[in-house]
PDB file of C-alpha atoms in Angstrom:
ATOM      1  CA  UNK A   1      -0.300  -0.164   0.047  1.00 45.00           C
ATOM      2  CA  UNK A   2       1.286   3.321  -0.731  1.00 47.00           C
ATOM      3  CA  UNK A   3       2.164   6.238   1.356  1.00 50.00           C
ATOM      4  CA  UNK A   4      -0.665   8.053  -0.024  1.00 54.00           C
ATOM      5  CA  UNK A   5      -3.127   5.674   0.390  1.00 60.00           C
ATOM      6  CA  UNK A   6      -2.551   5.242   3.926  1.00 58.00           C
ATOM      7  CA  UNK A   7      -2.307   8.965   4.460  1.00 74.00           C
ATOM      8  CA  UNK A   8      -6.066   8.834   2.671  1.00 83.00           C
ATOM      9  CA  UNK A   9      -7.336   6.211   4.758  1.00 82.00           C
ATOM     10  CA  UNK A  10      -6.220   7.939   7.739  1.00 87.00           C
ATOM     11  CA  UNK A  11      -8.049  11.166   6.802  1.00 88.00           C
ATOM     12  CA  UNK A  12     -11.133   9.452   5.678  1.00 88.00           C
ATOM     13  CA  UNK A  13     -11.264   7.927   9.233  1.00 87.00           C
ATOM     14  CA  UNK A  14     -10.804  11.547  10.617  1.00 90.00           C
ATOM     15  CA  UNK A  15     -13.277  13.134   8.248  1.00 90.00           C
ATOM     16  CA  UNK A  16     -15.867   9.916   9.379  1.00 90.00           C
ATOM     17  CA  UNK A  17     -15.619  10.447  12.749  1.00 91.00           C
ATOM     18  CA  UNK A  18     -15.968  14.325  12.525  1.00 93.00           C
ATOM     19  CA  UNK A  19     -19.117  13.558  10.555  1.00 94.00           C
ATOM     20  CA  UNK A  20     -20.434  11.247  13.555  1.00 94.00           C
ATOM     21  CA  UNK A  21     -19.489  14.034  15.954  1.00 95.00           C
ATOM     22  CA  UNK A  22     -21.153  16.523  14.075  1.00 96.00           C
ATOM     23  CA  UNK A  23     -24.521  14.393  14.114  1.00 96.00           C
ATOM     24  CA  UNK A  24     -24.238  13.608  17.728  1.00 96.00           C
ATOM     25  CA  UNK A  25     -23.829  17.131  18.403  1.00 98.00           C
ATOM     26  CA  UNK A  26     -26.435  18.436  16.685  1.00 98.00           C
ATOM     27  CA  UNK A  27     -28.907  15.658  18.010  1.00 98.00           C
ATOM     28  CA  UNK A  28     -27.606  16.776  21.777  1.00 98.00           C
ATOM     29  CA  UNK A  29     -28.720  20.452  21.101  1.00 98.00           C
ATOM     30  CA  UNK A  30     -31.895  19.238  19.413  1.00 98.00           C
ATOM     31  CA  UNK A  31     -32.660  17.723  22.448  1.00 97.00           C
ATOM     32  CA  UNK A  32     -31.377  20.511  24.616  1.00 97.00           C
ATOM     33  CA  UNK A  33     -34.150  22.738  22.948  1.00 97.00           C
ATOM     34  CA  UNK A  34     -36.946  20.437  23.653  1.00 97.00           C
ATOM     35  CA  UNK A  35     -39.618  21.460  26.891  1.00 96.00           C
ATOM     36  CA  UNK A  36     -38.704  19.854  29.892  1.00 95.00           C
ATOM     37  CA  UNK A  37     -41.688  17.416  31.274  1.00 95.00           C
ATOM     38  CA  UNK A  38     -42.333  19.279  34.215  1.00 95.00           C
ATOM     39  CA  UNK A  39     -42.932  22.805  31.701  1.00 93.00           C
ATOM     40  CA  UNK A  40     -45.596  20.920  29.852  1.00 93.00           C
ATOM     41  CA  UNK A  41     -47.089  19.238  33.179  1.00 95.00           C
ATOM     42  CA  UNK A  42     -46.850  22.002  35.833  1.00 93.00           C
ATOM     43  CA  UNK A  43     -48.715  25.464  35.737  1.00 90.00           C
ATOM     44  CA  UNK A  44     -49.246  28.930  37.906  1.00 90.00           C
ATOM     45  CA  UNK A  45     -52.328  30.098  36.015  1.00 92.00           C
ATOM     46  CA  UNK A  46     -55.260  31.753  37.518  1.00 93.00           C
ATOM     47  CA  UNK A  47     -57.731  30.435  34.534  1.00 95.00           C
ATOM     48  CA  UNK A  48     -57.716  28.255  31.593  1.00 94.00           C
ATOM     49  CA  UNK A  49     -56.877  30.328  29.191  1.00 95.00           C
ATOM     50  CA  UNK A  50     -53.727  31.515  31.616  1.00 95.00           C
ATOM     51  CA  UNK A  51     -52.984  27.428  31.455  1.00 95.00           C
ATOM     52  CA  UNK A  52     -53.395  27.297  27.418  1.00 96.00           C
ATOM     53  CA  UNK A  53     -51.102  30.233  26.737  1.00 95.00           C
ATOM     54  CA  UNK A  54     -48.516  28.304  29.238  1.00 95.00           C
ATOM     55  CA  UNK A  55     -48.799  25.542  27.682  1.00 96.00           C
ATOM     56  CA  UNK A  56     -48.485  26.441  24.307  1.00 96.00           C
ATOM     57  CA  UNK A  57     -45.262  28.765  25.557  1.00 95.00           C
ATOM     58  CA  UNK A  58     -44.167  25.283  26.972  1.00 95.00           C
ATOM     59  CA  UNK A  59     -44.547  23.356  23.579  1.00 97.00           C
ATOM     60  CA  UNK A  60     -41.997  25.565  22.031  1.00 96.00           C
ATOM     61  CA  UNK A  61     -39.626  23.495  20.113  1.00 96.00           C
ATOM     62  CA  UNK A  62     -37.025  26.578  19.813  1.00 94.00           C
ATOM     63  CA  UNK A  63     -34.628  25.790  17.460  1.00 97.00           C
ATOM     64  CA  UNK A  64     -34.653  21.809  18.030  1.00 98.00           C
ATOM     65  CA  UNK A  65     -35.907  21.478  14.173  1.00 97.00           C
ATOM     66  CA  UNK A  66     -32.891  23.076  12.788  1.00 98.00           C
ATOM     67  CA  UNK A  67     -30.619  20.990  14.765  1.00 98.00           C
ATOM     68  CA  UNK A  68     -32.114  17.931  13.732  1.00 98.00           C
ATOM     69  CA  UNK A  69     -32.345  18.936  10.106  1.00 98.00           C
ATOM     70  CA  UNK A  70     -28.550  19.473  10.436  1.00 98.00           C
ATOM     71  CA  UNK A  71     -28.156  16.280  12.127  1.00 97.00           C
ATOM     72  CA  UNK A  72     -29.890  14.531   9.371  1.00 97.00           C
ATOM     73  CA  UNK A  73     -28.201  16.351   6.439  1.00 97.00           C
ATOM     74  CA  UNK A  74     -24.367  15.055   8.121  1.00 96.00           C
ATOM     75  CA  UNK A  75     -26.134  11.780   8.746  1.00 96.00           C
ATOM     76  CA  UNK A  76     -27.235  11.572   5.263  1.00 96.00           C
ATOM     77  CA  UNK A  77     -23.720  12.851   4.152  1.00 94.00           C
ATOM     78  CA  UNK A  78     -22.036  10.171   6.245  1.00 93.00           C
ATOM     79  CA  UNK A  79     -23.949   7.134   5.044  1.00 93.00           C
ATOM     80  CA  UNK A  80     -23.785   7.711   1.367  1.00 92.00           C
ATOM     81  CA  UNK A  81     -20.277   8.377   1.728  1.00 90.00           C
ATOM     82  CA  UNK A  82     -19.980   4.846   3.780  1.00 90.00           C
ATOM     83  CA  UNK A  83     -18.382   6.550   6.403  1.00 89.00           C
ATOM     84  CA  UNK A  84     -20.202   5.021   9.339  1.00 88.00           C
ATOM     85  CA  UNK A  85     -19.066   1.375  10.639  1.00 86.00           C
ATOM     86  CA  UNK A  86     -22.159   1.426  12.270  1.00 88.00           C
ATOM     87  CA  UNK A  87     -24.695   4.123  12.462  1.00 90.00           C
ATOM     88  CA  UNK A  88     -27.828   2.181  13.573  1.00 94.00           C
ATOM     89  CA  UNK A  89     -27.821   4.312  17.102  1.00 95.00           C
ATOM     90  CA  UNK A  90     -27.833   7.633  15.192  1.00 96.00           C
ATOM     91  CA  UNK A  91     -30.401   6.603  12.749  1.00 96.00           C
ATOM     92  CA  UNK A  92     -32.280   5.654  15.647  1.00 97.00           C
ATOM     93  CA  UNK A  93     -31.732   8.436  17.306  1.00 97.00           C
ATOM     94  CA  UNK A  94     -32.769  10.836  14.646  1.00 98.00           C
ATOM     95  CA  UNK A  95     -36.115   8.849  14.085  1.00 98.00           C
ATOM     96  CA  UNK A  96     -37.066   8.877  17.778  1.00 98.00           C
ATOM     97  CA  UNK A  97     -36.116  12.929  18.199  1.00 98.00           C
ATOM     98  CA  UNK A  98     -38.371  13.503  14.599  1.00 98.00           C
ATOM     99  CA  UNK A  99     -41.279  11.806  15.917  1.00 98.00           C
ATOM    100  CA  UNK A 100     -40.722  13.510  19.340  1.00 98.00           C
ATOM    101  CA  UNK A 101     -40.566  16.925  17.781  1.00 98.00           C
ATOM    102  CA  UNK A 102     -43.477  15.895  15.497  1.00 98.00           C
ATOM    103  CA  UNK A 103     -45.771  15.004  18.730  1.00 98.00           C
ATOM    104  CA  UNK A 104     -44.900  18.414  20.650  1.00 98.00           C
ATOM    105  CA  UNK A 105     -45.618  20.458  17.722  1.00 97.00           C
ATOM    106  CA  UNK A 106     -49.315  18.587  17.153  1.00 98.00           C
ATOM    107  CA  UNK A 107     -49.905  18.966  20.594  1.00 97.00           C
ATOM    108  CA  UNK A 108     -48.844  22.847  20.275  1.00 97.00           C
ATOM    109  CA  UNK A 109     -51.456  23.300  17.234  1.00 97.00           C
ATOM    110  CA  UNK A 110     -54.041  21.622  19.143  1.00 97.00           C
ATOM    111  CA  UNK A 111     -53.494  23.855  22.508  1.00 97.00           C
ATOM    112  CA  UNK A 112     -53.372  26.701  19.794  1.00 97.00           C
ATOM    113  CA  UNK A 113     -56.816  25.894  18.785  1.00 97.00           C
ATOM    114  CA  UNK A 114     -57.941  25.809  22.074  1.00 96.00           C
ATOM    115  CA  UNK A 115     -56.026  29.153  23.144  1.00 96.00           C
ATOM    116  CA  UNK A 116     -58.195  30.408  19.997  1.00 95.00           C
ATOM    117  CA  UNK A 117     -61.611  28.499  20.615  1.00 96.00           C
ATOM    118  CA  UNK A 118     -61.598  29.282  24.442  1.00 96.00           C
ATOM    119  CA  UNK A 119     -62.365  32.794  24.696  1.00 95.00           C
ATOM    120  CA  UNK A 120     -65.297  32.709  21.810  1.00 95.00           C
ATOM    121  CA  UNK A 121     -66.880  29.709  23.707  1.00 95.00           C
ATOM    122  CA  UNK A 122     -66.766  32.005  26.889  1.00 94.00           C
ATOM    123  CA  UNK A 123     -68.039  35.057  25.027  1.00 95.00           C
ATOM    124  CA  UNK A 124     -70.973  32.815  23.464  1.00 95.00           C
ATOM    125  CA  UNK A 125     -71.850  31.326  26.681  1.00 95.00           C
ATOM    126  CA  UNK A 126     -71.919  34.880  28.374  1.00 94.00           C
ATOM    127  CA  UNK A 127     -74.388  36.203  25.336  1.00 94.00           C
ATOM    128  CA  UNK A 128     -76.456  33.306  25.833  1.00 93.00           C
ATOM    129  CA  UNK A 129     -76.707  33.913  30.103  1.00 91.00           C
ATOM    130  CA  UNK A 130     -77.350  37.549  29.170  1.00 90.00           C
ATOM    131  CA  UNK A 131     -80.047  36.705  26.744  1.00 85.00           C
ATOM    132  CA  UNK A 132     -81.639  33.975  29.066  1.00 75.00           C
ATOM    133  CA  UNK A 133     -81.586  36.746  31.965  1.00 78.00           C
ATOM    134  CA  UNK A 134     -83.730  39.023  30.127  1.00 73.00           C
TER     135      UNK A 134
END
């Protein structure tokens, strides 16, 4: 084997390790952006609308999607270059994180819908009660 080939193999190995580290780093940063379980469970609000607004804020994923996108990009590049000896753990972590972010965003959308609907419902009930009293 020539000197150049040994150097190229070593450089490829280093690059592969760096790509894996980048994927792991972005996955870690994405996880850090996710809300804490306590933040979506505990509340200090005086009424339903306050609870819903607090929950909607707590369900913000921040930059998690962007970090996930970066992780997927580097993972895809590493996979296509056949740079990983074993990347099943990375693929599973990406898939799990993607599903969790989707679930959080779905919940955020549901809470947003309720946040809009509850004041309208309250207003309609107040009108009904006022009409009923007349």
